PDB file of C-alpha atoms in Angstrom:
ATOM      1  CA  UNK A   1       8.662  14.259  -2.705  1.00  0.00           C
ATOM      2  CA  UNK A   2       5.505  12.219  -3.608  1.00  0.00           C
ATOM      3  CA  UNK A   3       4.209  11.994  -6.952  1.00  0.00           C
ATOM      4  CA  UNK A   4       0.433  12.772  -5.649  1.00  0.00           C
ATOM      5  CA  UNK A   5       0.216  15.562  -2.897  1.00  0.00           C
ATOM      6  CA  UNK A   6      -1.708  15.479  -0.113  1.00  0.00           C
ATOM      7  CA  UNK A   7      -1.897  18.107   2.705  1.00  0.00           C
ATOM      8  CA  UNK A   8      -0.183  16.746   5.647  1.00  0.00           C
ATOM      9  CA  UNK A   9      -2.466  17.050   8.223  1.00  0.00           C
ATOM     10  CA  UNK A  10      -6.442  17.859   8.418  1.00  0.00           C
ATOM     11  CA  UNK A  11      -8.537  18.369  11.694  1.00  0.00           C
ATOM     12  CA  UNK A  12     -12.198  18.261  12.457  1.00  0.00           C
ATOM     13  CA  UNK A  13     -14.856  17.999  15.717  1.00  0.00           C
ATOM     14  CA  UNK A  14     -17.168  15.066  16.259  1.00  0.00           C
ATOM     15  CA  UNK A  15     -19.858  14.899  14.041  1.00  0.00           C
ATOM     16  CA  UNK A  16     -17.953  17.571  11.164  1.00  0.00           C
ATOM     17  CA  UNK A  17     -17.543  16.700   7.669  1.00  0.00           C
ATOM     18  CA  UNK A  18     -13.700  17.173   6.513  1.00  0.00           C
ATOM     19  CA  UNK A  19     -12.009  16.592   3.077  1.00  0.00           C
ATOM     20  CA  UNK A  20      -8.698  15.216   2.128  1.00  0.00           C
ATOM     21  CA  UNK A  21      -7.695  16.453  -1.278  1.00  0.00           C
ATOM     22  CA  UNK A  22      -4.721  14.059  -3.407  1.00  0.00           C
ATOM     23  CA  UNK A  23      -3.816  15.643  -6.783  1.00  0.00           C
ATOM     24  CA  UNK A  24      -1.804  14.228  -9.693  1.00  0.00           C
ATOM     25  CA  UNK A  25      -1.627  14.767 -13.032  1.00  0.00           C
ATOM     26  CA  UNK A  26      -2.942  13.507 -16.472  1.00  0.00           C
ATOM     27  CA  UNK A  27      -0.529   9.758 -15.920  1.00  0.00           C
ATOM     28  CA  UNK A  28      -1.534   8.886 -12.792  1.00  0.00           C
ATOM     29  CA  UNK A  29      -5.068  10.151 -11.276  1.00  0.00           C
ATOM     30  CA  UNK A  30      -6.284  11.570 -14.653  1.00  0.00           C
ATOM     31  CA  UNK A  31      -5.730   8.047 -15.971  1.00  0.00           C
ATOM     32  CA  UNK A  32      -6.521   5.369 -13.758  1.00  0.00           C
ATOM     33  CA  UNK A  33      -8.505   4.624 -10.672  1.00  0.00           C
ATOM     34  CA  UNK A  34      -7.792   6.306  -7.568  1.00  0.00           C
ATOM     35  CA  UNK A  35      -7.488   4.316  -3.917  1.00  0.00           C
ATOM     36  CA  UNK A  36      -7.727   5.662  -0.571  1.00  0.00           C
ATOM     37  CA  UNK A  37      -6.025   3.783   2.609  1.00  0.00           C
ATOM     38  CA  UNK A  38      -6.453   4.748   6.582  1.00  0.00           C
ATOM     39  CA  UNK A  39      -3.796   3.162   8.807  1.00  0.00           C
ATOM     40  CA  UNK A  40      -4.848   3.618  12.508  1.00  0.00           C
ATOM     41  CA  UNK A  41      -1.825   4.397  14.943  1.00  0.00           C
ATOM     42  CA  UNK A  42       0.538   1.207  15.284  1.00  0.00           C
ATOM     43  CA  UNK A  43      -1.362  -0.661  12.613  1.00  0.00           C
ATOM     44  CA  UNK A  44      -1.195  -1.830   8.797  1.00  0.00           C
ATOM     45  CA  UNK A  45      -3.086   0.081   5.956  1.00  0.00           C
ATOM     46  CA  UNK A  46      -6.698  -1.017   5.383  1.00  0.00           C
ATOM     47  CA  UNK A  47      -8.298  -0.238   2.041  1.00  0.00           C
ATOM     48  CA  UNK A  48     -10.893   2.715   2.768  1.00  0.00           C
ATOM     49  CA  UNK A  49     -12.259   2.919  -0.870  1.00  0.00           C
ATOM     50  CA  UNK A  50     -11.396   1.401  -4.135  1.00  0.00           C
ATOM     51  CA  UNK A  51     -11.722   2.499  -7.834  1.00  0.00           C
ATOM     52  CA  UNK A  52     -12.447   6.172  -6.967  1.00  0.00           C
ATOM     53  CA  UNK A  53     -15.415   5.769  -5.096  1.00  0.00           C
ATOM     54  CA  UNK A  54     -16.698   2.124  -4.121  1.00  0.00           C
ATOM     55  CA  UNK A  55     -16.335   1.122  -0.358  1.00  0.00           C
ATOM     56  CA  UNK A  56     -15.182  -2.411   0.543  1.00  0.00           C
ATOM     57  CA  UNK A  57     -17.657  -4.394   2.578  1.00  0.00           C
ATOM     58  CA  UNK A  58     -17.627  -3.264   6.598  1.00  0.00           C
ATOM     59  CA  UNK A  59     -16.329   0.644   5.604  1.00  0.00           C
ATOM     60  CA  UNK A  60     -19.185   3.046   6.745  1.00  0.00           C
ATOM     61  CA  UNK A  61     -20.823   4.877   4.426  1.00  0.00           C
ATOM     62  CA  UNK A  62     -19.373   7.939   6.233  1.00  0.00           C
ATOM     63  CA  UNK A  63     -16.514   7.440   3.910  1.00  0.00           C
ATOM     64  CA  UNK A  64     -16.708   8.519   0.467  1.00  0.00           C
ATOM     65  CA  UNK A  65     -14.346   9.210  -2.516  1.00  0.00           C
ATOM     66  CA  UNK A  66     -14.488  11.297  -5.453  1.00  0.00           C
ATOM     67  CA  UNK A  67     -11.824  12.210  -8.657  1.00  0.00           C
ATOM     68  CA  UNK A  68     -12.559  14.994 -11.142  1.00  0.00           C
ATOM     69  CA  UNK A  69      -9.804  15.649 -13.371  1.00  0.00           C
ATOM     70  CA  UNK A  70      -6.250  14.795 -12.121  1.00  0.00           C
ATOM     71  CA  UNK A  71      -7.913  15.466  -8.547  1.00  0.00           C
ATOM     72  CA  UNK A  72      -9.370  13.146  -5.907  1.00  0.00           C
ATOM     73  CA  UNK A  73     -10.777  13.605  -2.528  1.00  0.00           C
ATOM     74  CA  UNK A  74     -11.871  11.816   0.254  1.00  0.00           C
ATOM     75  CA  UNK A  75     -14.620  13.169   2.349  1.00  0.00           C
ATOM     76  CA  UNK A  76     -15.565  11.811   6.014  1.00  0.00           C
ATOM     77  CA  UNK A  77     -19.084  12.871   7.484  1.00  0.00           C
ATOM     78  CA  UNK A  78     -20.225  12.697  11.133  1.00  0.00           C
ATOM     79  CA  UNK A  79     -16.132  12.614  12.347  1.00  0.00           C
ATOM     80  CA  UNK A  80     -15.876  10.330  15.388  1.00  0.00           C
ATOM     81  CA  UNK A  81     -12.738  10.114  17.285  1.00  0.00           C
ATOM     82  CA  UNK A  82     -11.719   6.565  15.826  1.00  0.00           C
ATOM     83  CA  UNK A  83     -11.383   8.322  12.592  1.00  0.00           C
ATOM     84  CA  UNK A  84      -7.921   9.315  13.751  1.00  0.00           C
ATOM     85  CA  UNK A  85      -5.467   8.344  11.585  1.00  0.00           C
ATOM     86  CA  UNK A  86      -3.128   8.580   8.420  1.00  0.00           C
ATOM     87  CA  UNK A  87      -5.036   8.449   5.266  1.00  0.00           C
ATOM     88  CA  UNK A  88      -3.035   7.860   2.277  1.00  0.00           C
ATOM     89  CA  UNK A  89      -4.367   8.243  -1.832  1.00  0.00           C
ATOM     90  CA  UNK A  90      -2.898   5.907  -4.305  1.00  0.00           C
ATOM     91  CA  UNK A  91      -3.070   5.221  -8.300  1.00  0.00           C
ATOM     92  CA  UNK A  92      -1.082   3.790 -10.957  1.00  0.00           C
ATOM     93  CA  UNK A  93       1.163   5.985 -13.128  1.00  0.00           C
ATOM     94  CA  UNK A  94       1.327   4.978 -16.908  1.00  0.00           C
ATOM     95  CA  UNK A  95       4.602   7.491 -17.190  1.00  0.00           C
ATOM     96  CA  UNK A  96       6.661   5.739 -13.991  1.00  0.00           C
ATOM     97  CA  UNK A  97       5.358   2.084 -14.864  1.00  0.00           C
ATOM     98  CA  UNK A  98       4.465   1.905 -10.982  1.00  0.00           C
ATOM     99  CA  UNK A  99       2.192   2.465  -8.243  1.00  0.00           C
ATOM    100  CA  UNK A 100       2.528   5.792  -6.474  1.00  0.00           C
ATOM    101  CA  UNK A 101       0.919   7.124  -3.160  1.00  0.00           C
ATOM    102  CA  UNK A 102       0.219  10.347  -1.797  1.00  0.00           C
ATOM    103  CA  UNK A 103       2.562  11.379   1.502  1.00  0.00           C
ATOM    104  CA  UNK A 104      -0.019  11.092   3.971  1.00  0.00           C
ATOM    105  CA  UNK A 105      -2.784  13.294   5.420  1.00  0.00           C
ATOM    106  CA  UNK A 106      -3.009  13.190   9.451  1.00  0.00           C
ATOM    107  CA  UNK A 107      -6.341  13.986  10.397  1.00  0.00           C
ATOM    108  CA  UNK A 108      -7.044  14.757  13.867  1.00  0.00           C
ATOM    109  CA  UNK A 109     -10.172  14.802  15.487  1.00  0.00           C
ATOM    110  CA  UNK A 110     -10.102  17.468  17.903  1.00  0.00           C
TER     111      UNK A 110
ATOM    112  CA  UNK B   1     -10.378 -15.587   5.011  1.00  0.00           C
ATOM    113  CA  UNK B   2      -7.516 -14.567   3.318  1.00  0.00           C
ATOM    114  CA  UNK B   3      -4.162 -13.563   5.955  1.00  0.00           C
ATOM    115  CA  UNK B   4      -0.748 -12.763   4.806  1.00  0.00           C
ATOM    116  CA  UNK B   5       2.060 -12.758   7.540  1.00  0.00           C
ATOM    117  CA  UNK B   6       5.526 -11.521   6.493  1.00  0.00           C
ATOM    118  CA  UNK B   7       9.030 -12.896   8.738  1.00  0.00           C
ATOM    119  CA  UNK B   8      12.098 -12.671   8.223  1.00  0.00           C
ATOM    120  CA  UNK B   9      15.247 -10.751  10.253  1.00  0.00           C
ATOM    121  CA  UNK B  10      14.892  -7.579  11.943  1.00  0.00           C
ATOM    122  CA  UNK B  11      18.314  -6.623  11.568  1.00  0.00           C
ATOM    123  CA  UNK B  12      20.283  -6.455   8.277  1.00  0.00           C
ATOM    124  CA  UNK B  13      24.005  -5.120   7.668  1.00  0.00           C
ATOM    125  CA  UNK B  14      24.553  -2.006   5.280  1.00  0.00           C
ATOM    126  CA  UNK B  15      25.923  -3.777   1.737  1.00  0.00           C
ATOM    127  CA  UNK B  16      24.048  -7.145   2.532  1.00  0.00           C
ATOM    128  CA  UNK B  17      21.026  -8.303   1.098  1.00  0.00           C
ATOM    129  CA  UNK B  18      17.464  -8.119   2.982  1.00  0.00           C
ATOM    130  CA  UNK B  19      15.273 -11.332   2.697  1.00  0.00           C
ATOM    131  CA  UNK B  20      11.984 -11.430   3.873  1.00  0.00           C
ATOM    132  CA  UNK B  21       9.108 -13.958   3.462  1.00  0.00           C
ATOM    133  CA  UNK B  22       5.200 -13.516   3.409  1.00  0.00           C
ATOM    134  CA  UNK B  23       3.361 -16.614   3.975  1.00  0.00           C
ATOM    135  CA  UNK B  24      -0.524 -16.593   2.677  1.00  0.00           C
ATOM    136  CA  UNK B  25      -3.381 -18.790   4.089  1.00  0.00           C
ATOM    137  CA  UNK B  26      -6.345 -18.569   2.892  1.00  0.00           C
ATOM    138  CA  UNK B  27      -5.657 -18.231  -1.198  1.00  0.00           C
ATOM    139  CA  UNK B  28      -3.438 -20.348  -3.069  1.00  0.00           C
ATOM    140  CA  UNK B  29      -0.929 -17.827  -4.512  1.00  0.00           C
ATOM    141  CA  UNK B  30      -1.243 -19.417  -7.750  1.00  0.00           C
ATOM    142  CA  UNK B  31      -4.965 -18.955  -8.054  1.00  0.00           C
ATOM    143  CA  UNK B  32      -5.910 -17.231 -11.309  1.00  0.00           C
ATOM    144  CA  UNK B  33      -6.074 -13.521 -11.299  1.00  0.00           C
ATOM    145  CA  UNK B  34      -4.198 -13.192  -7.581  1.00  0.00           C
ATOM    146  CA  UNK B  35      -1.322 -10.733  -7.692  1.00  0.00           C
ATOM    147  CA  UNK B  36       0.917 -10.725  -4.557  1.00  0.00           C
ATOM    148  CA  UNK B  37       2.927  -7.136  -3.474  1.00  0.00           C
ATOM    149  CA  UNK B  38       4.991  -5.652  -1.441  1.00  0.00           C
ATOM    150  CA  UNK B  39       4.756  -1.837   0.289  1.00  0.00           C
ATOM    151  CA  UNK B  40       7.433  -0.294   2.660  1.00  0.00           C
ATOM    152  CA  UNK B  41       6.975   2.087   5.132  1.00  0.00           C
ATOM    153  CA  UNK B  42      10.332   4.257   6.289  1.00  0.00           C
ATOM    154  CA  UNK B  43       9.424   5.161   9.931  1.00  0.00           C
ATOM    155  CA  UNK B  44       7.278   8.253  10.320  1.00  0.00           C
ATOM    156  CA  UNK B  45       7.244   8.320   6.628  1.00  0.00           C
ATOM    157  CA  UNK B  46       4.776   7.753   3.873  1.00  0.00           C
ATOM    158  CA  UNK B  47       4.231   4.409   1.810  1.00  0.00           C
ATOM    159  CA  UNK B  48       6.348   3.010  -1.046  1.00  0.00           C
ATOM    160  CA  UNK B  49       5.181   0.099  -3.754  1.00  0.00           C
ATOM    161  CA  UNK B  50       8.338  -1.747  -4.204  1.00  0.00           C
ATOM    162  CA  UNK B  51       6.951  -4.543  -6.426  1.00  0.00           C
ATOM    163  CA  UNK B  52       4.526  -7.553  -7.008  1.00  0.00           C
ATOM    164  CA  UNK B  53       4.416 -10.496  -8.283  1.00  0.00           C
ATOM    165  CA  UNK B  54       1.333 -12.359 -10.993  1.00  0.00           C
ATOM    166  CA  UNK B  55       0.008 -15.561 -10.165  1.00  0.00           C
ATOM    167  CA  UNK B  56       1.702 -16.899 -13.151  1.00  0.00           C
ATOM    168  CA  UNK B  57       4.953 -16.058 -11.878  1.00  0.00           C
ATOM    169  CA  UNK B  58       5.727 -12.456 -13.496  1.00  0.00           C
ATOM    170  CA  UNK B  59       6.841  -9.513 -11.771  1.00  0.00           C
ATOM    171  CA  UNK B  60       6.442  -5.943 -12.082  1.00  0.00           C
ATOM    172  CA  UNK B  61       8.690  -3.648  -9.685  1.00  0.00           C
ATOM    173  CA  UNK B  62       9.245  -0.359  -8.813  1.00  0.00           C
ATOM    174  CA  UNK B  63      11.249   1.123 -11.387  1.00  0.00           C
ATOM    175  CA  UNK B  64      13.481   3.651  -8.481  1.00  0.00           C
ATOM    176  CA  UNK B  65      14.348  -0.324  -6.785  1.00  0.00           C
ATOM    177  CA  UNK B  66      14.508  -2.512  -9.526  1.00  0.00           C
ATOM    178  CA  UNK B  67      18.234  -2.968  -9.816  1.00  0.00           C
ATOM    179  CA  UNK B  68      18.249  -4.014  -6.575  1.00  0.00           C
ATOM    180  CA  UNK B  69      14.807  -6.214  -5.985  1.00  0.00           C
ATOM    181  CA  UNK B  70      13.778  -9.704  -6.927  1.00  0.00           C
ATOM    182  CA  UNK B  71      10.716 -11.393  -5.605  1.00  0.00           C
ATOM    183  CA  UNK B  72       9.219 -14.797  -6.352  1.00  0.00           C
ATOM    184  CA  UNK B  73       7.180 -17.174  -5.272  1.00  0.00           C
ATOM    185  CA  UNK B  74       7.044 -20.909  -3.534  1.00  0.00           C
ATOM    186  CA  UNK B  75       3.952 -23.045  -3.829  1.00  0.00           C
ATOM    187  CA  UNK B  76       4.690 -25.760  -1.836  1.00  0.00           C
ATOM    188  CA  UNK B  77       4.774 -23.328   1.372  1.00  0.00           C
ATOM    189  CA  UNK B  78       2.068 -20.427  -0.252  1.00  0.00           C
ATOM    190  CA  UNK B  79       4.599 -17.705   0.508  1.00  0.00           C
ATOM    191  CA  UNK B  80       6.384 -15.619  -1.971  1.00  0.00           C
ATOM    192  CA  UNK B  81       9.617 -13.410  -1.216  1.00  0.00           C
ATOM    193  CA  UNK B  82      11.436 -10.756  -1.489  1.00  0.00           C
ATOM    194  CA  UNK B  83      15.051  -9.775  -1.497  1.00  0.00           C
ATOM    195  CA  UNK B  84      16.515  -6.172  -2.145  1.00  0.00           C
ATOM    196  CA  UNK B  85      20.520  -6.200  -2.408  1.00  0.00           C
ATOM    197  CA  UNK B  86      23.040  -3.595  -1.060  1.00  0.00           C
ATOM    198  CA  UNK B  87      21.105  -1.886   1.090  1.00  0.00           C
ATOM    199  CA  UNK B  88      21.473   1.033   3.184  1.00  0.00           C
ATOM    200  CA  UNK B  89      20.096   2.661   6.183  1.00  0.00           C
ATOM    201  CA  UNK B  90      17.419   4.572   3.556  1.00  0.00           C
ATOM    202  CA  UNK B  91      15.586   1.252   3.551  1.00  0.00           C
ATOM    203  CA  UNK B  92      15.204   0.855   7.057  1.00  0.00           C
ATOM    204  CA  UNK B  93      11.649   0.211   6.796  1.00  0.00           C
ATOM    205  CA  UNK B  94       8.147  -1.804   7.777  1.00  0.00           C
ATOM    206  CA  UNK B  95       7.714  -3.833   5.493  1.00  0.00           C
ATOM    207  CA  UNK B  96       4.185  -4.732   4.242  1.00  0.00           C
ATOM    208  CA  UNK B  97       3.085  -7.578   1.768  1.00  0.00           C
ATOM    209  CA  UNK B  98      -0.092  -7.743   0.963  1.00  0.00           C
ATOM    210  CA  UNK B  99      -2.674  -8.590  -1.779  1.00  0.00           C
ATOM    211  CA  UNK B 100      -2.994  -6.880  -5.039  1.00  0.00           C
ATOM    212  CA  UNK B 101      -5.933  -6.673  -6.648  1.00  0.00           C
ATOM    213  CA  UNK B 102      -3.978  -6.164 -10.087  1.00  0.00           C
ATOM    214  CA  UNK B 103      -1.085  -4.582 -10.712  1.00  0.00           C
ATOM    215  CA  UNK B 104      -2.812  -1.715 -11.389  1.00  0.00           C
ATOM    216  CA  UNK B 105      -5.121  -1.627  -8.680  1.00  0.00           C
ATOM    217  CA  UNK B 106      -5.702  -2.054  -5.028  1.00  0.00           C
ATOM    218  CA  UNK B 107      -3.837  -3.810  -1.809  1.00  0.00           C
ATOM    219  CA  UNK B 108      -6.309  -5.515   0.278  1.00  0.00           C
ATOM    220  CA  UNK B 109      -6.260  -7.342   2.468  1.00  0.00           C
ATOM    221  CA  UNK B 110      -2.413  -6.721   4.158  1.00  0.00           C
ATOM    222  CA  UNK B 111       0.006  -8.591   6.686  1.00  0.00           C
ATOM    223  CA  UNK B 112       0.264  -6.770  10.104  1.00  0.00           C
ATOM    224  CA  UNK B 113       4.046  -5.701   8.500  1.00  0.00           C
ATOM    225  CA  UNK B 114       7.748  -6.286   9.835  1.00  0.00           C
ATOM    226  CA  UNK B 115      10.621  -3.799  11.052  1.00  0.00           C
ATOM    227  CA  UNK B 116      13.794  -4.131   9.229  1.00  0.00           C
ATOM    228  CA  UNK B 117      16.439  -2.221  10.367  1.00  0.00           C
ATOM    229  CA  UNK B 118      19.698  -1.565   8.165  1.00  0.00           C
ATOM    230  CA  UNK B 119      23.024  -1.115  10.492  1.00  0.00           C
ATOM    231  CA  UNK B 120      26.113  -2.297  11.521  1.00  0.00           C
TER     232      UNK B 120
END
């Protein structure tokens, strides 16, 4: 059981724009910055957006975070296929003394 | 450009002690403001933080694994470790290290990550 939930698995066509929601509570995403990761089939995590919404050099501005609350999402516009992958939220918690992520949303492009 | 690679063996005994090693190029792992972590990834399971370590040598783990964890670091090589005692086929894992932009913050960039596997 993850401390922040994320829905397990989120679908979209080519060129859709589809959400992936991560909520917490008032230690962890309604206190500190949230961070969103995509890890491609096979591969390592890469850092998709950092401090709720800022985008690391080379990510396309396709990608896009937001937090409200103890809430954060992560919206992708024009879906291509190589958007296929796990995407994973993440934030500090002040209560556990740690870094906690979301389970994992799978996000297929159909 | 800053690469981590972790090593170390693929195949650990239930009740020993898993070592690994992540070797950085790129960064010295002492430079001011680095922090150094390490993520594990059960297979077709989600991510766990299981610790990191400051560039001035303090630690801050994972409070579920920190009986059981140590990790440190070795500047004449620019790697830094980890070892988790006693364990058991739950931490069959891939094991990531990677770079931490605080302790509170971010992991970017990370090392391509290593199976362990806990058996007999």
């Amino acid at each position: 059981q993850s401390v922040l939930t994320q829905p397990p698995s989120a679908s979209g066509t080519p060129g859709q724009r589809v959400t992936i929601s991560c909520s917490g509570s008032s230690p962890n995403i309604g206190s500190n910055y949230v961070y969103w990761y995509q890890q491609l089939p096979g591969t390592a995590p890469k850092l998709l957006i950092y401090r709720n919404n800022q985008r690391p050099s080379g990510v396309p501005d396709r990608f896009s975070g937001s937090k409200s609350g103890t809430s954060a999402s992560l919206a992708i516009s024009g879906l291509r296929s190589e958007d296929e992958a796990d995407y994973y939220c993440a934030a500090w918690d002040d209560s556990l003394s740690g870094v906690v992520f979301g389970g994992g949303t799978k996000l297929t492009v159909l | 450009q800053l690469q981590l690679q972790e090593s170390g063996p693929g195949l650990v005994k239930p009740s020993e002690t898993l070592s690994l090693t992540c070797t950085v190029s790129g960064a010295s792992i002492r430079t001011t403001s680095h922090f150094w972590g390490w993520i594990r990834q059960p297979p077709g399971k989600g991510l766990e933080w299981i610790g990191t370590l400051s560039y001035t040598g303090i630690t801050h783990y994972n409070p579920s694994l920190k009986s059981r964890i140590a990790i440190s670091g070795d500047t004449s090589n620019n790697q830094f470790s980890l070892w988790l005692s006693s364990v058991t086929a739950a931490d069959t894992a891939v094991y990531y290290c990677a770079r931490h932009d605080s302790p509170r913050g971010y992991f970017d960039p990370w090392g391509q990550g290593t199976l362990v596997t806990v058996s007999s």
